[in-house]
Short mmCIF file of C-alpha atoms in Angstrom, two decimals:
data_model
loop_
_atom_site.label_atom_id
_atom_site.label_comp_id
_atom_site.label_asym_id
_atom_site.label_seq_id
_atom_site.Cartn_x
_atom_site.Cartn_y
_atom_site.Cartn_z
CA MET A 18 6.13 -48.37 37.69
CA LYS A 19 5.98 -50.71 40.67
CA GLY A 20 9.23 -52.60 41.23
CA GLU A 21 11.15 -50.73 38.53
CA ARG A 22 14.57 -49.35 39.41
CA ASN A 23 15.32 -45.62 39.52
CA ALA A 24 11.76 -44.85 38.45
CA GLN A 25 10.47 -41.35 37.73
CA VAL A 26 7.02 -40.19 36.68
CA TYR A 27 6.31 -37.05 34.66
CA GLN A 28 3.05 -35.27 33.91
CA VAL A 29 3.09 -33.51 30.54
CA GLY A 30 -0.23 -32.09 29.45
CA PRO A 31 -3.13 -34.25 30.64
CA TYR A 32 -1.09 -37.48 30.59
CA LEU A 33 1.69 -39.18 32.52
CA PHE A 34 4.70 -41.19 31.42
CA GLY A 35 7.34 -43.02 33.37
CA THR A 36 11.02 -43.80 32.98
CA SER A 37 13.26 -46.27 34.77
CA SER A 38 16.79 -47.57 34.38
CA THR A 39 19.23 -50.25 35.43
CA ILE A 40 21.96 -47.59 35.35
CA PRO A 41 22.96 -46.84 38.98
CA HIS A 42 21.64 -43.55 40.41
CA TRP A 43 19.85 -42.78 37.15
CA LYS A 44 17.61 -39.72 36.99
CA THR A 45 16.15 -38.89 33.60
CA GLU A 46 15.74 -35.20 34.47
CA GLU A 47 19.48 -34.88 35.10
CA LEU A 48 20.19 -35.90 31.51
CA ILE A 49 17.25 -33.79 30.28
CA PRO A 50 16.84 -30.79 32.65
CA SER A 51 13.78 -29.55 30.74
CA LEU A 52 11.83 -32.43 32.35
CA LYS A 53 12.32 -31.12 35.91
CA PRO A 54 9.21 -28.86 35.99
CA PHE A 55 7.12 -31.88 34.98
CA LEU A 56 8.46 -34.35 37.55
CA LEU A 57 5.71 -35.84 39.69
CA SER A 58 6.60 -37.18 43.11
CA LEU A 59 6.09 -40.92 43.43
CA ASP A 60 3.99 -40.32 46.56
CA THR A 61 1.61 -38.07 44.63
CA TYR A 62 1.47 -40.59 41.81
CA LYS A 63 0.68 -43.46 44.18
CA LYS A 64 -1.90 -41.53 46.24
CA LYS A 65 -3.83 -40.34 43.20
CA GLU A 66 -3.62 -43.75 41.53
CA LEU A 67 -2.94 -42.04 38.24
CA LYS A 68 -2.49 -44.08 35.09
CA ILE A 69 0.78 -44.12 33.16
CA ALA A 70 0.25 -43.57 29.41
CA PHE A 71 3.59 -45.17 28.56
CA SER A 72 6.80 -46.25 30.22
CA LEU A 73 10.36 -46.33 28.92
CA ALA A 74 13.18 -48.38 30.42
CA VAL A 75 16.63 -46.94 29.78
CA GLN A 76 19.51 -49.40 29.67
CA PRO A 77 23.18 -49.31 28.71
CA GLU A 78 24.08 -50.66 25.30
CA SER A 79 25.96 -53.52 26.96
CA GLU A 80 22.62 -55.05 28.03
CA ILE A 81 21.13 -55.20 24.55
CA GLN A 82 20.13 -58.66 23.38
CA GLU A 83 20.85 -59.40 19.76
CA GLU A 84 17.69 -59.65 17.67
CA ASP A 85 17.08 -60.26 14.00
CA HIS A 86 16.08 -56.86 12.64
CA ALA A 87 15.22 -58.48 9.32
CA LYS A 88 11.85 -59.57 10.71
CA TYR A 89 10.88 -55.92 11.08
CA ARG A 90 9.32 -54.15 8.10
CA SER A 91 10.29 -50.52 7.61
CA LEU A 92 7.36 -48.12 8.06
CA VAL A 93 9.00 -44.74 7.64
CA GLU A 94 12.39 -43.05 7.67
CA PHE A 95 12.90 -39.34 8.24
CA GLU A 96 15.51 -36.80 9.27
CA TRP A 97 15.44 -34.03 11.84
CA GLU A 98 18.13 -31.87 13.43
CA GLY A 99 20.85 -33.81 11.63
CA ALA A 100 19.64 -37.22 12.84
CA THR A 101 18.14 -40.09 10.85
CA CYS A 102 15.26 -42.02 12.39
CA ARG A 103 13.74 -45.25 11.09
CA ILE A 104 10.56 -46.82 12.50
CA SER A 105 9.87 -50.47 11.68
CA VAL A 106 7.22 -52.99 12.72
CA ILE A 107 6.86 -56.74 12.92
CA PRO A 108 3.96 -57.41 10.52
CA ASP A 109 0.63 -58.28 12.19
CA THR A 110 1.94 -57.31 15.65
CA ASP A 111 2.16 -54.19 17.80
CA SER A 112 5.94 -54.51 18.23
CA TYR A 113 8.05 -51.66 16.87
CA LEU A 114 11.75 -51.03 16.35
CA ILE A 115 13.09 -47.48 16.32
CA THR A 116 16.67 -46.80 15.26
CA ILE A 117 18.30 -43.38 15.40
CA LEU A 118 21.60 -42.32 13.90
CA ALA A 119 22.43 -39.22 15.91
CA PRO A 120 24.78 -36.40 14.90
CA ASN A 121 28.43 -37.04 15.81
CA ASP A 122 27.80 -40.68 16.72
CA PRO A 123 28.71 -43.39 14.17
CA LYS A 124 26.56 -46.09 15.81
CA GLU A 125 22.79 -46.41 15.63
CA TYR A 126 20.71 -46.16 18.79
CA THR A 127 18.11 -48.90 19.24
CA ALA A 128 14.73 -48.84 20.97
CA TYR A 129 11.98 -51.47 21.09
CA PHE A 130 8.32 -50.70 21.80
CA PHE A 131 5.40 -53.03 22.50
CA TYR A 132 1.63 -52.93 23.11
CA GLY A 133 1.01 -49.95 20.85
CA PHE A 134 3.92 -47.83 22.10
CA THR A 135 2.86 -48.18 25.75
CA LYS A 136 6.00 -49.96 26.91
CA GLY A 137 9.53 -49.65 25.56
CA VAL A 138 13.25 -49.97 26.16
CA LEU A 139 15.97 -47.67 24.85
CA PHE A 140 19.64 -48.62 24.83
CA LEU A 141 22.05 -45.72 25.36
CA HIS A 142 25.67 -45.48 24.24
CA GLU A 143 26.65 -43.42 27.32
CA THR A 144 27.97 -40.65 25.06
CA GLU A 145 27.06 -36.98 24.57
CA ALA A 146 24.37 -37.94 22.05
CA ASP A 147 22.36 -39.80 24.72
CA ALA A 148 20.43 -36.70 25.82
CA PHE A 149 19.45 -35.81 22.25
CA VAL A 150 18.21 -39.32 21.51
CA LEU A 151 16.33 -39.83 24.79
CA ASN A 152 14.65 -36.43 24.57
CA ASN A 153 13.45 -37.01 21.02
CA ILE A 154 12.30 -40.57 21.74
CA LEU A 155 10.18 -39.32 24.65
CA MET A 156 8.66 -36.55 22.52
CA MET A 157 7.94 -38.94 19.66
CA ILE A 158 6.36 -41.64 21.83
CA TYR A 159 4.29 -39.07 23.72
CA ALA A 160 2.81 -37.92 20.40
CA PHE A 161 2.12 -41.47 19.24
CA ASN A 162 0.68 -42.63 22.55
CA THR A 163 -1.78 -39.77 22.99
CA ALA A 164 -2.89 -39.58 19.34
CA CYS A 165 -6.09 -41.51 20.05
CA SER A 166 -6.89 -39.55 23.21
CA ASP A 167 -7.99 -36.21 21.70
CA THR A 168 -4.45 -34.89 22.13
CA VAL A 169 -1.86 -33.63 19.66
CA LEU A 170 1.73 -32.45 19.89
CA MET A 171 1.82 -29.36 17.70
CA HIS A 172 4.64 -27.46 16.00
CA ALA A 173 3.83 -23.93 17.13
CA SER A 174 4.90 -21.00 19.26
CA VAL A 175 2.44 -20.09 22.02
CA ILE A 176 1.72 -16.76 23.67
CA LYS A 177 -0.30 -16.63 26.87
CA LYS A 178 -2.40 -13.48 27.36
CA ASP A 179 -5.31 -12.73 29.67
CA GLY A 180 -5.86 -16.38 30.49
CA LYS A 181 -5.87 -17.64 26.89
CA GLY A 182 -3.29 -19.30 24.66
CA TYR A 183 -2.57 -18.15 21.10
CA LEU A 184 -0.73 -20.60 18.87
CA PHE A 185 1.30 -19.35 15.90
CA GLN A 186 1.88 -22.00 13.25
CA GLY A 187 3.58 -22.24 9.89
CA LYS A 188 6.34 -23.94 7.96
CA SER A 189 9.86 -23.94 9.40
CA GLY A 190 11.43 -20.55 8.87
CA THR A 191 8.09 -18.73 8.61
CA GLY A 192 8.81 -16.67 11.71
CA LYS A 193 6.68 -18.22 14.46
CA SER A 194 9.17 -17.33 17.20
CA THR A 195 9.69 -13.89 15.67
CA HIS A 196 5.96 -13.19 15.74
CA SER A 197 5.73 -14.35 19.36
CA GLY A 198 8.61 -12.01 20.13
CA LEU A 199 6.67 -9.11 18.60
CA TRP A 200 3.71 -9.86 20.86
CA LEU A 201 6.01 -9.98 23.89
CA LYS A 202 7.57 -6.65 22.92
CA HIS A 203 4.54 -4.67 21.79
CA ILE A 204 1.40 -6.25 23.33
CA PRO A 205 1.01 -5.69 27.09
CA GLY A 206 0.39 -8.67 29.37
CA CYS A 207 1.95 -11.37 27.19
CA GLU A 208 4.00 -14.36 28.30
CA LEU A 209 5.66 -17.12 26.27
CA LEU A 210 4.19 -20.53 27.14
CA ASN A 211 6.16 -22.67 24.68
CA ASP A 212 8.17 -21.88 21.56
CA ASP A 213 8.09 -25.07 19.51
CA ASN A 214 6.11 -28.11 20.70
CA PRO A 215 3.09 -27.41 22.91
CA ILE A 216 0.46 -30.04 23.75
CA VAL A 217 -3.15 -29.40 22.72
CA HIS A 218 -6.03 -31.41 24.20
CA PHE A 219 -9.68 -31.24 23.18
CA ASN A 220 -12.38 -31.96 25.77
CA ARG A 221 -15.40 -33.43 23.99
CA GLU A 222 -17.69 -32.85 26.98
CA THR A 223 -17.02 -29.11 27.25
CA GLY A 224 -16.09 -28.44 23.63
CA GLU A 225 -13.00 -26.61 24.85
CA ALA A 226 -9.39 -26.95 23.74
CA THR A 227 -6.51 -26.49 26.18
CA VAL A 228 -2.87 -25.78 25.34
CA TYR A 229 -0.11 -27.00 27.66
CA GLY A 230 3.55 -26.16 27.98
CA SER A 231 5.94 -29.07 27.45
CA PRO A 232 9.58 -30.12 27.98
CA TRP A 233 10.12 -29.61 24.24
CA SER A 234 10.53 -26.01 23.15
CA GLY A 235 13.08 -26.01 20.33
CA LYS A 236 16.00 -23.59 20.69
CA THR A 237 14.18 -21.41 23.23
CA PRO A 238 14.46 -22.68 26.83
CA CYS A 239 10.80 -22.28 27.78
CA TYR A 240 9.70 -25.36 29.74
CA LYS A 241 6.60 -24.36 31.68
CA ASN A 242 4.26 -26.77 33.43
CA ASP A 243 1.26 -24.55 32.77
CA SER A 244 -1.91 -24.58 30.69
CA VAL A 245 -4.64 -22.24 29.43
CA PRO A 246 -7.70 -22.55 27.19
CA VAL A 247 -6.92 -22.03 23.51
CA GLY A 248 -7.88 -18.53 22.36
CA ALA A 249 -7.02 -19.02 18.70
CA PHE A 250 -4.73 -20.68 16.20
CA VAL A 251 -2.94 -18.41 13.71
CA ARG A 252 -1.22 -19.73 10.59
CA LEU A 253 1.57 -17.41 9.46
CA GLU A 254 2.88 -16.71 5.99
CA GLN A 255 5.55 -14.17 5.10
CA ALA A 256 4.22 -11.39 2.84
CA PRO A 257 4.99 -7.79 1.80
CA MET A 258 1.95 -6.58 3.76
CA ASN A 259 -0.01 -7.40 6.93
CA GLU A 260 -3.41 -9.00 6.32
CA ILE A 261 -5.49 -11.39 8.42
CA GLN A 262 -8.66 -13.37 7.86
CA ARG A 263 -10.56 -16.03 9.76
CA GLU A 264 -10.60 -19.48 8.19
CA SER A 265 -13.69 -21.57 7.50
CA PRO A 266 -13.78 -24.95 9.33
CA ALA A 267 -12.61 -26.74 6.17
CA ARG A 268 -9.66 -24.42 5.67
CA ALA A 269 -8.99 -24.45 9.40
CA PHE A 270 -8.61 -28.23 9.27
CA ALA A 271 -6.15 -27.93 6.39
CA SER A 272 -4.20 -25.30 8.35
CA LEU A 273 -3.99 -27.27 11.58
CA LEU A 274 -3.23 -30.80 10.37
CA PRO A 275 0.31 -30.21 9.00
CA SER A 276 1.38 -28.78 12.37
CA CYS A 277 0.53 -31.99 14.26
CA SER A 278 3.09 -34.71 14.95
CA ASN A 279 1.73 -37.88 13.41
CA LEU A 280 2.71 -41.40 12.40
CA LYS A 281 0.56 -41.58 9.28
CA GLU A 282 1.72 -45.09 8.49
CA VAL A 283 -0.21 -46.47 11.49
CA ARG A 284 -3.88 -46.10 10.58
CA GLU A 285 -5.22 -45.98 14.13
CA LEU A 286 -2.84 -43.19 15.15
CA ASN A 287 -3.43 -41.23 11.96
CA ASN A 288 -7.20 -41.47 12.40
CA GLY A 289 -6.85 -40.30 16.00
CA VAL A 290 -4.96 -37.17 14.99
CA ILE A 291 -7.42 -36.43 12.17
CA GLU A 292 -10.38 -36.79 14.54
CA THR A 293 -8.83 -34.38 17.06
CA VAL A 294 -8.03 -31.82 14.38
CA LYS A 295 -11.64 -32.01 13.13
CA TYR A 296 -12.85 -31.07 16.61
CA LEU A 297 -10.31 -28.26 16.93
CA ALA A 298 -11.21 -26.82 13.52
CA ALA A 299 -14.92 -26.89 14.35
CA HIS A 300 -14.73 -25.45 17.86
CA THR A 301 -11.81 -22.98 17.98
CA PRO A 302 -11.04 -19.85 15.92
CA VAL A 303 -8.36 -20.33 13.26
CA TYR A 304 -6.84 -17.38 11.41
CA PHE A 305 -4.52 -16.93 8.43
CA LEU A 306 -2.05 -14.06 8.83
CA LYS A 307 0.04 -12.80 5.94
CA CYS A 308 2.63 -10.63 7.61
CA LEU A 309 5.84 -8.71 7.87
CA PRO A 310 8.10 -9.12 10.92
CA ASP A 311 6.96 -5.82 12.43
CA ARG A 312 4.92 -4.29 15.23
CA GLU A 313 1.90 -3.72 13.01
CA ALA A 314 1.64 -7.46 12.31
CA ALA A 315 1.38 -8.23 16.02
CA GLU A 316 -1.13 -5.45 16.63
CA ILE A 317 -3.36 -6.39 13.69
CA CYS A 318 -3.31 -10.03 14.76
CA CYS A 319 -4.11 -9.24 18.39
CA ASN A 320 -6.82 -6.70 17.54
CA THR A 321 -8.52 -9.04 15.08
CA ILE A 322 -8.57 -11.93 17.52
CA TRP A 323 -10.06 -9.63 20.13
CA LYS A 324 -12.64 -8.48 17.56
CA ARG A 325 -11.50 -4.87 17.59
CA THR A 326 -11.08 -4.82 13.80
CA LYS A 327 -13.10 -6.28 10.93
CA VAL A 328 -12.64 -10.00 10.35
CA ILE A 329 -12.99 -11.41 6.85
CA ASN A 330 -14.63 -14.84 6.95
CA VAL A 331 -13.82 -17.24 4.12
#
C-alpha cells in the first residue's frame, strides 16, 4: 500500500486487504459502513509488517482507459440480488475482467484484476449503485483470493455460544436466519456472530476450524470483528417434524461444499476450496437437521450438539 493515495487496510478473518483511490478524500468505509469494525490503522499495519492478500484501487469512470474486451474469454455469468455479473479471462494469463450490471443503473461497471486476483482496479459511476458494486466486488475477490489458503467464505448464519460457533446452512429460503433467531430467543447465552457470509479458516497444524465475523451479513446488520472455534455445522431442511442426525465425513463434505463461495471455472481456486472442505468434513462435526420453525427445533439441535440426546450416525 506504500505510496497509494487515500489508502485503507482491513483485516477480515485471518487475512488483510487494502483499498486506495484517486478520488479526493476517499474512505472506503464511508461508502460501506460495515467495513468500519475491520479497519486496521496504517501504523499497526506498518509496525506488524503484515502482508496484504489483495489490493483494490477505486477510480472514477472518467479515468478508465478503453480496452478491447473481445480479447477476454467469458468464464462464467451469474445473477445475484438483481445484478448480473460476468467474469472473463485473457487466455493463458492471470488477467481477469469483471463486469457488473447493477440494479437501477443502465451502464455496466468494469473492474480489472491481475496476478491471480491479488491486484485490481474498479471504476465507479459515482451513483447510488457504487456501494452495492464495491461491496460485492470486495466479497467476491476475498473469496477467490483466500481459496488456496485453507479459507472459505460460507453462506451460513452463525450463533456464538459458550466460546464456540455454530453454523446453520441450507438453500436460500430454508430458514437459516429463522433458526438462529430461535436459538437467540430460547437458548440462553447465545449471540449472533454473522447472518449470511462468515469466514471459516482451517488450521492444518492444530486441526481446528475457526469461524470469523465479516462485513457481509446479508439483510441483517451484524458486522462483528470477532472469531471463535467452530463447534459444529448444521445443514437445515424444512420438514413436518424435528429430527437431527450426525453426518458421515462423506456426507459432511457434500453438505458443506455447496455453501462455499467458489469460482469453479478456475481449477486452482476450485481445488483449494475442495481441499479446505475435505479438512472441515474430516475434523469438525456436521449435522443434518430436518425441522420446523419452532422452539423444539432449536432445543433438539442444541441438545444433540452438546451430546445430551442420542445422535444417529450415518
